[in-house]
Every structure is written in structure tokens, then in C-alpha cells.
Coordinates of C-alpha atoms in Angstrom, one line a residue:
Chain K
M1 CA -38.9 83.7 99.4
H2 CA -40.9 82.6 96.4
L3 CA -38.3 79.8 95.7
A4 CA -38.7 78.6 99.1
M5 CA -42.7 78.2 98.4
F6 CA -42.3 76.8 95.0
A7 CA -39.4 74.4 96.4
A8 CA -41.9 73.3 99.1
C9 CA -44.5 72.4 96.7
L10 CA -42.7 70.8 94.1
V11 CA -39.9 68.9 95.9
P12 CA -42.3 66.7 98.0
L13 CA -44.6 66.2 94.7
L14 CA -41.2 64.9 93.1
V15 CA -40.5 62.7 96.0
I16 CA -44.0 61.1 96.2
I17 CA -43.9 59.9 92.6
V18 CA -39.9 58.7 93.1
M19 CA -41.3 57.0 96.3
Q20 CA -43.5 54.8 94.1
I21 CA -40.6 53.0 92.9
N22 CA -38.7 53.2 96.1
F23 CA -38.4 49.3 96.0
L24 CA -36.1 49.9 93.0
L25 CA -33.8 52.6 95.2
P26 CA -31.1 51.9 97.5
D27 CA -32.0 52.8 101.1
A28 CA -29.5 55.6 101.4
I29 CA -31.2 57.3 98.6
G30 CA -34.8 56.9 100.5
A31 CA -33.2 58.1 103.4
G32 CA -31.6 61.2 101.6
F33 CA -34.8 62.2 100.0
S34 CA -36.3 62.0 103.4
V35 CA -34.2 64.4 104.7
I36 CA -34.1 66.8 101.9
L37 CA -38.1 66.7 102.0
D38 CA -37.7 67.8 105.8
I39 CA -35.3 70.6 105.3
I40 CA -37.3 72.0 102.3
G41 CA -40.6 71.6 104.1
L42 CA -38.9 73.9 107.0
I43 CA -37.7 76.4 104.5
G44 CA -41.2 76.6 103.0
L45 CA -42.9 77.3 106.1
V46 CA -40.5 80.2 106.8
G47 CA -41.1 81.3 103.4
I48 CA -44.7 81.4 103.9
I49 CA -44.5 83.1 107.3
Y50 CA -42.2 85.7 105.5
A51 CA -44.6 86.2 102.5
A52 CA -47.5 86.9 105.0
F53 CA -45.3 89.3 107.1
R54 CA -44.7 91.3 104.1
R55 CA -48.3 91.2 102.7
Y56 CA -49.9 92.2 106.1
I57 CA -47.2 93.8 108.2
L58 CA -44.6 95.4 106.2
R59 CA -47.2 96.5 103.1
P60 CA -44.7 97.6 100.6
D61 CA -45.9 100.2 97.9
R62 CA -45.8 97.4 95.6
L63 CA -48.0 95.1 97.3
D64 CA -50.7 97.9 97.8
D65 CA -53.6 96.1 96.5
T66 CA -53.1 92.8 98.7
K67 CA -56.6 91.5 99.3
A68 CA -57.8 89.5 102.2
E69 CA -58.1 86.2 100.1
D70 CA -54.6 86.6 99.0
A71 CA -54.1 84.9 102.6
L72 CA -55.9 81.9 101.6
P73 CA -53.2 80.2 99.3
L74 CA -50.4 81.0 102.4
I75 CA -52.8 79.7 105.1
W76 CA -53.5 76.4 102.8
L77 CA -50.0 75.9 102.1
F78 CA -48.8 76.5 105.6
A79 CA -51.4 73.8 107.1
I80 CA -50.6 71.2 104.4
I81 CA -46.7 71.4 105.3
F82 CA -47.6 72.0 109.1
I83 CA -49.7 68.9 109.3
G84 CA -47.3 67.0 107.2
F85 CA -44.8 67.5 109.6
C86 CA -47.3 66.7 112.4
I87 CA -47.9 63.3 110.7
E88 CA -44.4 62.6 110.5
G89 CA -43.7 63.5 114.0
L90 CA -46.6 61.2 115.3
R91 CA -45.2 58.4 113.1
I92 CA -42.0 58.6 114.5
A93 CA -43.5 58.8 118.1
I94 CA -45.4 55.8 117.6
T95 CA -42.9 53.4 115.7
G96 CA -39.7 54.9 117.0
E97 CA -38.4 54.7 113.6
G98 CA -37.3 57.2 110.9
A99 CA -35.9 60.0 113.4
S100 CA -32.3 59.9 112.0
T101 CA -33.7 60.8 108.6
A102 CA -36.4 63.4 109.7
P103 CA -34.9 66.3 111.6
V104 CA -37.8 68.3 111.8
G105 CA -40.0 65.4 112.2
T106 CA -38.2 64.4 115.3
V107 CA -38.8 67.6 117.0
F108 CA -42.3 67.3 116.3
S109 CA -42.5 63.7 117.7
L110 CA -41.1 65.2 121.0
I111 CA -44.1 67.1 121.1
F112 CA -46.3 64.2 120.6
A113 CA -44.7 61.6 122.7
P114 CA -46.8 62.2 125.8
L115 CA -49.7 61.8 124.1
G116 CA -49.3 57.8 124.3
D117 CA -52.0 55.9 122.5
F118 CA -53.8 58.6 121.3
N119 CA -51.1 59.3 118.8
G120 CA -52.3 56.7 116.5
T121 CA -55.9 58.1 116.4
L122 CA -54.5 61.9 116.0
H123 CA -52.2 60.3 113.1
S124 CA -55.3 59.0 111.0
L125 CA -57.2 62.3 111.7
L126 CA -54.5 64.4 110.7
W127 CA -53.5 62.1 107.8
R128 CA -57.0 62.6 106.7
V129 CA -56.9 66.4 107.1
H130 CA -53.7 66.4 105.0
F131 CA -55.0 64.7 102.3
F132 CA -58.3 66.6 102.1
L133 CA -56.2 69.7 102.2
V134 CA -54.0 68.6 99.1
L135 CA -57.1 67.5 97.2
G136 CA -59.0 70.7 98.0
L137 CA -55.7 72.6 96.7
I138 CA -55.8 70.7 93.4
A139 CA -59.5 71.6 92.9
A140 CA -59.1 75.3 94.1
I141 CA -56.1 76.0 91.8
P142 CA -58.5 77.7 88.9
Y143 CA -60.6 79.5 91.4
T144 CA -57.7 81.2 93.9
K145 CA -54.5 82.6 93.3
F146 CA -53.1 79.2 93.0
I147 CA -53.9 79.4 89.4
H148 CA -50.5 81.1 88.8
M149 CA -48.9 77.5 89.4
I150 CA -50.5 76.8 85.7
I151 CA -50.9 80.0 84.2
S152 CA -47.5 81.6 84.8
P153 CA -45.6 78.8 83.1
I154 CA -47.7 78.9 80.1
N155 CA -47.2 82.6 79.7
V156 CA -43.7 82.3 80.1
Y157 CA -43.7 79.6 77.6
L158 CA -45.7 81.6 75.0
R159 CA -43.8 84.9 75.8
K160 CA -43.0 87.1 72.7
Y161 CA -39.6 86.6 71.0
G162 CA -38.0 89.3 69.0
P163 CA -37.3 92.7 69.6
I164 CA -38.8 93.7 73.1
G165 CA -40.2 96.9 72.1
D166 CA -41.9 96.0 68.8
F167 CA -45.8 96.0 68.3
S168 CA -47.7 94.1 66.0
G169 CA -48.4 95.9 62.6
I170 CA -51.4 96.7 60.9
D171 CA -52.5 95.7 57.4
F172 CA -54.2 98.8 56.2
E173 CA -55.8 97.3 53.4
T174 CA -57.7 94.6 55.2
A175 CA -58.2 96.2 58.6
E176 CA -61.4 97.8 59.2
T177 CA -60.6 99.5 62.5
Y178 CA -57.4 100.2 64.3
G179 CA -56.4 99.7 67.9
V180 CA -58.5 98.1 70.5
A181 CA -61.9 99.3 71.8
N182 CA -63.2 96.1 73.4
I183 CA -61.3 93.5 75.3
E184 CA -61.7 90.6 73.1
E185 CA -60.0 92.7 70.2
F186 CA -56.9 92.0 72.1
T187 CA -55.0 89.1 71.0
K188 CA -55.1 85.6 72.9
R189 CA -51.6 86.2 74.0
Q190 CA -52.3 89.7 75.4
L191 CA -55.3 88.3 77.4
L192 CA -53.2 85.6 78.8
H193 CA -51.1 88.3 80.2
L194 CA -54.0 89.6 82.0
D195 CA -54.6 86.3 83.5
A196 CA -51.0 85.7 84.4
C197 CA -50.6 89.1 86.1
I198 CA -50.3 87.9 90.1
R199 CA -49.9 91.3 91.4
C200 CA -46.3 91.1 92.4
G201 CA -45.8 94.7 91.7
R202 CA -42.4 94.8 90.3
C203 CA -43.7 96.6 87.5
Q204 CA -45.0 99.5 89.2
D205 CA -42.0 99.6 91.7
N206 CA -39.9 100.4 88.5
C207 CA -42.3 102.6 86.7
P208 CA -41.3 106.3 86.3
T209 CA -45.0 107.0 85.5
H210 CA -46.4 105.3 88.8
L211 CA -43.4 106.7 90.8
S212 CA -43.9 110.0 89.7
E213 CA -47.5 109.9 91.1
K214 CA -49.4 109.7 87.5
P215 CA -52.7 107.8 87.4
L216 CA -50.9 104.5 85.4
S217 CA -49.6 101.5 87.3
P218 CA -48.7 98.8 85.0
K219 CA -49.9 96.5 87.5
K220 CA -53.5 98.2 88.0
L221 CA -53.7 98.5 84.1
L222 CA -53.5 94.7 83.5
Q223 CA -55.7 94.0 86.6
D224 CA -58.3 96.4 85.3
L225 CA -58.2 94.9 81.9
K226 CA -58.4 91.5 83.6
K227 CA -61.4 92.3 85.4
N228 CA -63.1 93.8 82.2
M229 CA -62.1 90.3 80.4
E230 CA -64.1 88.4 83.4
D231 CA -67.1 90.8 83.5
K232 CA -67.4 90.5 79.6
A233 CA -67.2 86.7 79.4
A234 CA -69.9 86.6 82.5
G235 CA -72.1 88.9 80.6
N236 CA -71.7 91.7 83.3
F237 CA -70.3 94.4 81.2
E238 CA -72.9 96.4 79.5
E239 CA -73.1 96.5 75.8
G240 CA -72.1 99.6 74.4
K241 CA -69.5 100.4 76.9
L242 CA -65.8 100.4 75.9
V243 CA -62.5 99.6 77.4
I244 CA -61.4 103.3 77.1
G245 CA -63.1 105.7 79.1
D246 CA -65.1 102.9 80.9
V247 CA -62.4 100.8 82.1
I248 CA -59.1 102.5 81.6
D249 CA -59.3 106.3 81.6
H250 CA -57.4 108.6 79.0
E251 CA -54.9 110.0 81.5
T252 CA -53.8 106.6 81.8
I253 CA -53.5 105.7 78.4
W254 CA -51.4 108.7 77.4
A255 CA -49.1 108.7 80.4
C256 CA -47.0 105.7 79.4
T257 CA -43.3 106.8 78.5
M258 CA -43.0 103.0 77.1
C259 CA -39.7 102.6 79.0
L260 CA -40.4 98.6 79.2
N261 CA -39.1 98.9 82.8
C262 CA -42.4 96.9 83.5
T263 CA -41.7 94.4 80.9
E264 CA -38.2 94.0 81.9
H265 CA -39.0 93.3 85.5
C266 CA -42.2 91.0 85.1
P267 CA -41.2 87.7 86.4
V268 CA -43.9 86.2 84.1
C269 CA -42.9 87.9 80.6
N270 CA -46.1 90.1 80.6
T271 CA -45.9 93.3 78.6
T272 CA -47.9 96.2 79.2
A273 CA -46.8 98.9 76.5
D274 CA -48.5 96.7 73.6
K275 CA -51.9 97.2 75.2
T276 CA -51.3 100.9 75.9
V277 CA -50.4 101.6 72.0
E278 CA -53.4 99.3 70.9
L279 CA -55.6 101.9 73.0
R280 CA -53.7 104.7 71.4
R281 CA -54.3 103.3 68.0
Y282 CA -57.9 103.3 68.5
L283 CA -58.1 107.1 70.0
V284 CA -55.8 108.3 67.1
M285 CA -57.1 106.4 64.0
T286 CA -60.4 104.8 64.7
D287 CA -62.3 107.4 66.8
P288 CA -59.9 110.4 67.4
N289 CA -59.7 111.8 70.7
F290 CA -56.2 112.6 71.7
P291 CA -53.9 115.3 73.0
A292 CA -53.8 118.5 70.8
E293 CA -50.2 118.5 71.2
A294 CA -49.9 115.2 69.5
Q295 CA -52.1 116.6 66.6
T296 CA -49.7 119.1 66.3
V297 CA -46.6 116.6 66.2
F298 CA -48.7 114.6 63.6
K299 CA -49.2 117.6 61.2
N300 CA -45.7 118.7 61.4
M301 CA -44.6 115.0 60.8
E302 CA -46.9 114.9 57.7
N303 CA -46.0 118.2 56.4
N304 CA -42.4 118.5 57.2
S305 CA -41.1 114.8 58.1
N306 CA -40.4 116.3 61.6
P307 CA -42.2 116.7 64.8
W308 CA -40.9 120.6 65.2
G309 CA -42.5 121.4 61.7
I310 CA -39.2 123.2 60.6
G311 CA -38.9 123.6 56.8
S312 CA -37.7 119.7 55.5
A313 CA -35.4 121.6 52.8
T314 CA -33.0 122.7 55.7
R315 CA -32.8 119.2 57.0
G316 CA -29.1 118.8 55.8
D317 CA -27.9 122.7 56.6
W318 CA -25.8 121.6 59.8
A319 CA -23.6 119.7 57.6
K320 CA -22.8 122.2 55.3
E321 CA -19.7 124.0 56.9
L322 CA -18.4 120.3 57.5
G323 CA -18.4 119.4 53.9
V324 CA -20.3 116.1 54.7
P325 CA -21.6 114.7 51.2
T326 CA -25.2 113.6 50.8
A327 CA -26.0 110.6 49.3
A328 CA -26.7 112.1 46.1
E329 CA -23.5 113.8 45.8
A330 CA -21.2 111.2 47.0
E331 CA -19.7 108.7 44.5
S332 CA -20.1 105.7 47.0
F333 CA -20.1 105.6 50.5
D334 CA -19.8 102.7 53.2
I335 CA -22.1 104.3 55.7
L336 CA -25.5 106.3 56.1
L337 CA -25.4 108.7 58.9
Y338 CA -28.6 109.1 59.8
T339 CA -29.1 112.3 61.8
G340 CA -32.6 112.0 62.7
C341 CA -35.0 115.0 63.4
A342 CA -33.2 116.2 66.8
G343 CA -29.6 115.7 65.3
A344 CA -30.9 118.0 62.1
F345 CA -33.3 120.6 63.7
D346 CA -32.5 120.8 67.5
D347 CA -29.8 123.5 68.2
R348 CA -28.5 121.4 71.2
Y349 CA -28.4 118.0 69.5
K350 CA -27.0 119.2 66.1
K351 CA -23.8 119.9 68.1
V352 CA -23.7 116.2 68.7
T353 CA -24.3 115.2 65.3
I354 CA -21.5 117.7 64.5
A355 CA -19.3 116.0 66.9
V356 CA -20.1 112.6 65.4
S357 CA -19.4 113.8 61.9
K358 CA -15.9 115.3 63.1
I359 CA -15.0 112.1 64.8
L360 CA -16.0 110.2 61.6
Q361 CA -14.0 112.5 59.5
K362 CA -10.6 112.1 61.6
A363 CA -11.2 108.5 61.5
G364 CA -11.4 108.6 57.8
I365 CA -14.6 106.8 57.3
N366 CA -16.4 107.3 54.2
F367 CA -19.9 108.2 55.0
A368 CA -22.8 110.4 53.6
I369 CA -26.1 111.8 55.0
L370 CA -29.2 112.0 53.3
G371 CA -29.7 115.8 53.8
A372 CA -32.8 117.1 52.6
E373 CA -34.2 113.7 51.4
E374 CA -34.0 112.4 55.1
I375 CA -37.3 112.1 56.8
C376 CA -38.3 111.3 60.2
C377 CA -38.2 107.6 61.3
G378 CA -41.6 107.6 62.8
D379 CA -40.9 106.4 66.2
S380 CA -43.0 108.9 68.2
A381 CA -45.8 108.7 65.7
R382 CA -45.8 105.0 66.3
R383 CA -46.0 105.2 70.1
L384 CA -48.3 107.7 70.0
G385 CA -50.7 105.4 68.3
N386 CA -50.5 106.7 64.7
E387 CA -49.3 103.6 63.0
Y388 CA -50.4 105.0 59.6
L389 CA -48.1 108.0 59.9
F390 CA -45.5 105.5 61.1
D391 CA -46.2 102.9 58.2
T392 CA -46.1 106.3 55.8
L393 CA -42.9 107.1 57.1
A394 CA -41.3 103.7 57.2
Q395 CA -42.2 102.9 53.6
A396 CA -40.4 106.3 52.4
N397 CA -37.3 105.6 54.5
V398 CA -37.0 102.3 53.1
A399 CA -37.5 103.7 49.6
A400 CA -34.8 106.4 50.1
F401 CA -32.3 103.7 51.8
D402 CA -32.8 101.2 49.1
G403 CA -32.6 103.7 46.4
Y404 CA -29.0 104.4 47.6
K405 CA -28.2 100.6 48.1
V406 CA -27.6 101.5 51.8
K407 CA -26.1 98.5 53.7
K408 CA -25.1 100.1 57.1
I409 CA -26.8 103.1 58.8
L410 CA -25.1 104.9 61.9
T411 CA -27.8 106.5 63.9
V412 CA -27.3 109.3 66.5
C413 CA -30.4 108.5 68.3
P414 CA -31.5 105.5 70.0
H415 CA -35.2 105.9 68.9
C416 CA -34.2 105.9 65.1
L417 CA -31.8 103.0 65.9
N418 CA -34.7 101.1 67.1
S419 CA -37.0 101.7 64.3
F420 CA -34.5 100.7 62.0
K421 CA -33.0 97.5 63.6
N422 CA -36.2 96.2 65.0
E423 CA -39.4 97.6 63.3
Y424 CA -38.4 98.2 59.6
Y425 CA -38.3 94.5 58.8
R426 CA -42.1 94.7 58.2
Y427 CA -41.2 96.8 55.2
N428 CA -38.2 94.7 54.0
G429 CA -36.0 97.0 55.3
N430 CA -33.1 94.9 56.7
Y431 CA -29.8 96.9 57.3
E432 CA -27.0 96.9 59.8
V433 CA -27.9 99.5 62.1
V434 CA -25.4 100.9 64.8
H435 CA -25.8 103.7 67.4
H436 CA -23.0 106.1 67.5
T437 CA -21.5 104.8 70.8
E438 CA -21.0 101.5 69.8
F439 CA -19.6 102.5 66.4
I440 CA -17.1 105.1 68.0
L441 CA -16.1 102.5 70.5
D442 CA -15.0 100.1 67.6
L443 CA -13.0 103.3 66.3
V444 CA -11.2 103.5 69.4
K445 CA -10.7 99.9 69.9
S446 CA -9.1 99.7 66.3
G447 CA -6.8 102.4 66.9
K448 CA -8.7 104.4 64.1
I449 CA -9.0 107.5 66.7
K450 CA -6.6 108.4 69.3
L451 CA -7.7 109.8 72.5
N452 CA -4.8 112.1 73.5
K453 CA -6.3 114.7 75.7
S454 CA -6.9 113.9 79.5
E455 CA -10.6 115.1 80.9
N456 CA -10.9 115.7 84.6
M457 CA -14.7 114.9 84.9
K458 CA -16.7 112.8 87.1
V459 CA -19.3 111.3 84.9
C460 CA -22.8 110.1 85.6
Y461 CA -24.1 108.0 82.6
H462 CA -27.9 107.7 82.2
D463 CA -28.9 104.9 80.0
S464 CA -31.6 105.6 77.5
C465 CA -34.4 102.8 77.7
F466 CA -34.2 102.7 73.6
L467 CA -30.6 102.2 73.8
G468 CA -30.5 100.1 76.9
R469 CA -33.6 97.9 77.3
Y470 CA -34.7 98.0 73.8
N471 CA -31.4 97.3 72.4
N472 CA -29.4 95.8 75.0
I473 CA -26.5 98.4 74.6
Y474 CA -25.4 99.1 78.3
E475 CA -21.5 98.5 78.3
Q476 CA -20.7 100.2 75.0
P477 CA -21.1 103.8 76.1
R478 CA -19.7 103.2 79.5
E479 CA -16.5 101.4 78.0
L480 CA -16.3 104.5 75.7
L481 CA -16.2 106.9 78.6
K482 CA -13.8 104.8 80.6
S483 CA -11.4 105.0 77.6
V484 CA -11.1 108.5 78.2
S485 CA -8.2 109.2 80.6
G486 CA -9.2 111.2 83.7
V487 CA -12.9 110.4 83.5
S488 CA -14.4 108.9 86.4
L489 CA -17.7 107.2 86.1
V490 CA -20.2 107.1 88.7
E491 CA -23.5 105.1 88.5
M492 CA -27.0 106.3 89.7
D493 CA -28.8 103.9 91.8
R494 CA -31.1 102.8 89.2
N495 CA -28.9 102.1 86.2
M496 CA -28.6 99.5 83.4
N497 CA -31.8 97.5 83.1
K498 CA -33.2 99.3 86.0
S499 CA -32.6 102.7 84.5
F500 CA -35.2 105.3 85.2
C501 CA -36.6 107.1 82.1
C502 CA -36.2 110.6 81.0
G503 CA -39.9 111.0 80.8
A504 CA -39.7 111.6 77.2
G505 CA -40.2 108.0 75.6
G506 CA -43.5 106.8 74.2
G507 CA -44.1 110.2 72.4
R508 CA -44.2 112.0 75.8
M509 CA -41.5 114.2 74.5
W510 CA -44.4 116.0 73.0
L511 CA -47.0 116.1 75.4
E512 CA -47.5 118.0 78.6
E513 CA -46.7 116.6 81.8
D514 CA -49.4 118.3 84.0
I515 CA -50.0 115.4 86.5
G516 CA -47.6 114.4 89.4
Q517 CA -43.7 115.3 89.6
R518 CA -41.8 115.6 86.3
I519 CA -39.9 112.7 85.4
N520 CA -37.1 114.4 84.2
E521 CA -36.6 116.1 87.5
M522 CA -36.8 112.8 89.2
R523 CA -34.1 111.5 87.1
T524 CA -31.9 114.6 87.5
D525 CA -32.0 114.2 91.2
Q526 CA -31.0 110.7 91.2
A527 CA -27.9 111.7 89.1
L528 CA -27.3 114.7 91.1
E529 CA -27.3 112.6 94.4
K530 CA -23.9 111.3 92.9
N531 CA -22.3 114.6 92.7
P532 CA -21.4 114.4 89.2
D533 CA -19.8 117.3 87.1
T534 CA -21.3 115.9 83.8
I535 CA -24.1 113.7 83.2
A536 CA -23.8 112.0 80.2
T537 CA -26.1 110.2 77.6
G538 CA -26.7 108.9 74.1
C539 CA -30.0 110.3 73.2
P540 CA -31.6 113.5 72.1
Y541 CA -34.5 113.1 74.0
C542 CA -32.8 112.3 77.2
L543 CA -30.2 115.3 76.9
T544 CA -33.1 117.4 76.3
M545 CA -34.9 116.4 79.6
L546 CA -31.7 116.1 81.6
D547 CA -30.6 119.6 80.4
D548 CA -34.4 120.9 81.5
G549 CA -34.0 119.1 85.0
I550 CA -30.4 120.4 85.5
K551 CA -32.0 124.1 85.0
A552 CA -34.9 123.2 87.1
R553 CA -32.6 122.4 90.0
E554 CA -30.6 125.7 89.2
K555 CA -27.4 123.5 88.8
Q556 CA -26.2 124.5 85.4
E557 CA -23.2 126.4 86.8
S558 CA -22.0 123.0 88.3
V559 CA -23.2 120.4 86.1
K560 CA -23.2 119.8 82.4
S561 CA -25.3 117.5 80.5
L562 CA -23.1 116.0 77.4
D563 CA -23.6 113.4 74.8
V564 CA -20.9 110.6 75.1
A565 CA -19.7 111.7 71.6
E566 CA -18.9 115.4 72.6
I567 CA -16.8 114.0 75.6
I568 CA -14.9 111.5 73.0
L569 CA -14.5 114.6 70.4
N570 CA -13.1 116.8 73.4
A571 CA -10.6 114.1 74.3
M572 CA -9.5 113.9 71.0
E573 CA -8.7 117.4 70.6
Chain S
M1 CA -54.5 54.1 105.0
L2 CA -56.3 54.9 101.7
T3 CA -60.1 54.0 101.3
I4 CA -61.7 52.6 98.3
I5 CA -63.2 55.9 97.8
D6 CA -60.0 58.0 98.1
P7 CA -59.1 57.3 94.3
L8 CA -62.4 58.6 93.3
L9 CA -62.0 61.8 95.6
V10 CA -58.7 62.4 93.6
L11 CA -60.6 62.1 90.3
I12 CA -63.1 64.4 91.3
A13 CA -60.6 66.9 92.6
V14 CA -58.6 67.0 89.4
A15 CA -61.8 67.2 87.5
V16 CA -63.0 70.2 89.2
C17 CA -59.6 71.7 88.5
V18 CA -59.7 71.0 84.8
F19 CA -63.3 72.3 84.6
G20 CA -62.3 75.4 85.8
L21 CA -58.9 75.9 83.9
V22 CA -60.8 74.9 80.7
K23 CA -63.4 77.6 81.8
R24 CA -60.6 80.1 82.5
S25 CA -58.8 79.3 79.1
K26 CA -62.3 80.6 77.5
L27 CA -61.4 83.8 78.4
W28 CA -58.0 84.4 76.7
L29 CA -59.5 82.1 73.6
M30 CA -62.1 85.1 72.9
G31 CA -59.1 87.2 72.1
Q32 CA -57.7 87.6 68.4
D33 CA -55.0 85.6 66.5
G34 CA -51.7 87.6 66.9
E35 CA -49.0 87.8 64.4
A36 CA -46.2 85.5 64.5
D37 CA -43.0 86.6 66.4
K38 CA -40.2 87.7 64.5
T39 CA -37.9 85.5 65.8
E40 CA -38.2 82.2 67.8
G41 CA -36.4 81.4 71.0
N42 CA -36.0 78.0 72.9
R43 CA -39.3 77.9 74.6
L44 CA -38.4 74.6 76.7
I45 CA -35.1 75.9 78.1
D46 CA -36.3 79.5 78.8
L47 CA -39.5 78.0 80.5
I48 CA -37.1 75.9 82.7
V49 CA -34.8 78.8 83.6
D50 CA -37.5 81.2 84.3
T51 CA -39.9 79.1 86.1
V52 CA -37.9 76.0 87.6
I53 CA -34.6 77.9 88.1
H54 CA -36.4 81.1 89.0
K55 CA -33.8 83.5 86.5
R56 CA -36.3 86.5 86.2
I57 CA -38.0 85.9 89.8
L58 CA -34.6 86.0 91.2
K59 CA -33.7 89.5 89.6
D60 CA -35.3 90.8 92.5
P61 CA -34.0 89.3 95.7
V62 CA -37.3 90.1 97.7
P63 CA -40.1 89.0 95.4
G64 CA -43.7 90.0 95.9

């Protein structure tokens, strides 16, 4: 639909330009242009009619804020193309030439033929109308929805490169305030995003927060900020009012799971999580006003380097019976197994860490852990807006890694993976970082581990956002599962880059979910629709959320939630 | 078919457009300078792929 309208605008423009040098072109090429122009114009008309039909008749949820003025560009474009066909038809009717190269124009000429001599007058009149409509369109670009023809390409050109989920850092030595409270404190690129949003609604169509009936819609967030940008520039925003509270309410700011579904699906490369995190930074570090649960998590991370607040000295206890050496004990090691907070303290996920360790031991991998020296990667702190805490944890981690001359880190948590791989570069922490599903797949492919046991399982794999969209790891876990004899893999409707968040990202793991449906239960329902006996994942947060979802649906007798590593270990034994 | 004032009308239309765009750009320019991206991509090719060829838009077969 968009492509049809786009072509109907662009192609005539190109043809008009080329026709200025038509004396250099063979007749056949000119005739070819005429036919193409006619067909594309017709497709454009169909596209415009369908666009209007969707907006004003079908009214899908994603176009819930369609405004009356949105019809103007459609009517305008339709008029230009339609009158263009009328002019062509009149020309053919008057001169009797060009019918063979203008199929649509010929149809129009049949309509005008009975008008006889009046055709000349009508042709002149419509030509002027067509001309003024085109001029009017050019002049109206900055003041109507047509502006996206200019801003969208600029926005796409100036898109952010690098890790998709990384945010800007803060220089704590020079910064006076942290985060954003006023619209002009966003960066130029972030403000351009606001103007580039064309309200297509793909973001909210894929947003777990919006779909679970919470107050956040990425589209609405950008549009509200855009309105504030315009008001501020026009002097219509009262002095002393802030973005937070006066434009975007607190519930919206804390609702985002930072799953990046909005970023993934935005056609103009807009981002939303970066704006949310700036608002959270202000609420956490500059003018503290944030959920009490987050306060507890921050304190636990500060005091015990993990969100639960369990004594940090016990962090390596899970490994004692396995004989996994710590970096301090090992003479040398090739790989550091970074367990992460869940892998070290959460009883359910400790089983996954143990499974991964057993696989590594069976494959003869020379690895070590940091044990009690390991601290949280800081992912939740960062996404909850506590950049200072993240900064502290990251510096300490880099110091520990560098102290043991770590080159390669194996993580059992996608959040740790993402922090080390995509965010620690600011602290000169540059390591080869791999997730356990990637690493174990390599072990299977190289023959270092054999999957001898057949498992009769119908597995539904859930893509963790931090593994998939953040790090583009989609195929490896699936390939690993398929390598187990007897495993049949089924996909949820929302899979791969359209995967639905479990609800725990963006620090939401630690906050209450009081509004709307529970995201983890919605995701569990999506999995249960496929009748699996196992829901597999590769993330501790997802595993917890899916476990809870299965219990909420009272399906724990018939459906298990397992990490991919646990399935592999079972197939080895 | 063109009259003598038509080129002038074209210029006026373009001027109104440019004026509006410059005014609009002041909105974004009131923002702060951001930090540089960690990596750089091929902006021109990506622009063509995502706008002219519609790669990102066609991810969804029924765009908005």
C-alpha cells in the first residue's frame, strides 16, 4: 500500500525529469515510460483508496489515533493522480494520439470523447488545477503529514548504529543533572525521532505493555513528547512544568520492558527505550521518585552485588560439589563462566548453571568462575535508570576480568551477555562474549559432546528479547534443540524478531505488575496454544516468568519449562 | 501551457516549503549533541534499502 503510493509519487517525478531530455531518447523508451507511468498511477490510486479504507472503515487498533486531517494527504494525492489521468484522457480525445502507450488514459478518453469541442477548455482548466495541486503539495509538505517524505529519510539516514539496545553513557565527573526532565534535554537525534513518527502504530501492535492494557504505547509516548516539543518551541508550555508528570505520567515511564519490539518494527528507525531510560534516570538520580521495589533492588545490588540481597560470599557455593575452580584457584583457564545473579542465587536457575558446567566438564573445557568475586553485571540497574550503580558495577567487573586476564566470557544469562558484549566497551572492557546456547552448539558441531539419548519432546522455544532482538541470536538455540533426537520444535505465532517479551525486561523483573493483564501469562498462553510439553528458553528471567505463567494456568503437570542447556544435558546422559 | 508567472509560482511553493522545513528543523536543533555511535554503518546504502526499496516497511505486508 505504502509502496504503491510511494511509487505513484516518485516515478512520475523521475519520468518528468527524464522527459526533459526526451529528445535524446529513442521513441520506444518514451513510449515505455508512458505505459509504466500509467500503470503505476493506477496502482497508486488503488493504494490510496485502500489506505483510506483501512483508516476510516477497518480502523485497526494500531491506527487508533487517526485524525481528520490525515485524510488530507490521501485526498490531495488522489486528486493529483486522478486529474492527471483526466488530462491524459482529454489529450488523447483531442489529438487521437498516444492511446497505445496510455492504457488508463485511453479509458478516460472514452469518457471525455462525447464532450467534443469542450474538451480543449476542460483540458486547459484541469491542467491548471493539476499544476496548482502539485505546487500546493510542495508548499504544504512541512505543514501536513507530507512532511514524512522529508523527515523519514533524514531519520533513517541518521539512525543509530551499533548495539541496538545500548543507551548513551553519563560522564559523572562533568554532568550536573542526570536524565531528562525537559524536552530540550533530549539529543537532537532523539527529537528528530519525535518528528519522524508518522503514527503507523506498528510499535504498539508489537508492544507487550500496550497489548497487556498498560498505559504505555510507544507511539503515544513519541507523539506526546512531539506535542511537548512543539508547545515548548511555540512558548505554549508553562515555565516550570516538566516532561515527567506533566506530559508523560509515572506509570508510563515504569511500564516499559525494553523488549525493543518497537525499535525492531519501526519503519523509520525510531527508538523509544532510550527516551524512557532518560526519564527514569532523572527520577532515580536527579529528583528521586521511583518505585519502592526498585529502591530495594538498588540497595541489594549496592550491598551484596545481586538484586536479591543474598550474601555475596555465597555466590560461588553452587559450584562446590562440582569441583569447578575459581579464577583465583585455577592455574590458567581458557574461558570464564560468568554465572550471573540468577545463575548463582536463584534455586531454579542454579540448576541451569550446574547443567552448563557439567556440559563444559564433559567436553573437557578448561574454564573457571569468579565465585565470591563475581558481582552483578548491572543490567537491571541500568534499565531502571540507575546509571551510577551500573557504572560502579561495570568498572568493578572490568577490573576483575582484567585482573585475571580474561579474554573469553561464557554467560548463562542474556542480560549479562548484552552488558558485557554491548555496553562495557565504555569501560574498556572488550571481551569475546558468548551465550551458553551458542557455545554448546559449537561443542555439538565439533563433536566434543555427543547427544546419545533420544528425547520424546514437543518443545516450544521462547526467544528472550536480550538474546534475540538485542543480540540477533535466534537460530543457535533452535539448531541446538533440533540436534536432539526426538525433539520436535513448534513455533509460537510471535517468534524470532516478533517474539513477545516475558515481561521481565527493563528491570520489570523486580517491579510489581498491577495494571492490565500479566505479560508472562499472555506469553505462556501463546505457547500453550501450540500444545507443547516443554517450553524452552535461554534466559533466567524468561524461565521464571514462564514458570509462573504455567503455574497460573495450572499446567505444571503437563508442561515443563526448561532451559535449552538442561535439555542438552539430559540428551547426553 | 506554462505562463510567465508559473516559474514564479513554483519558486514561491518551494520557498514556502523550505521556510517550513527550516522552522521545523529548529525544533530538533534545540536538543543536545549526542554521543557518537559505537560503530558506523553504510548510511547511504541503508537509506536506499530502507526507503526506496522499502525493506523495513515491507517487514509488515500491510503497512500503516
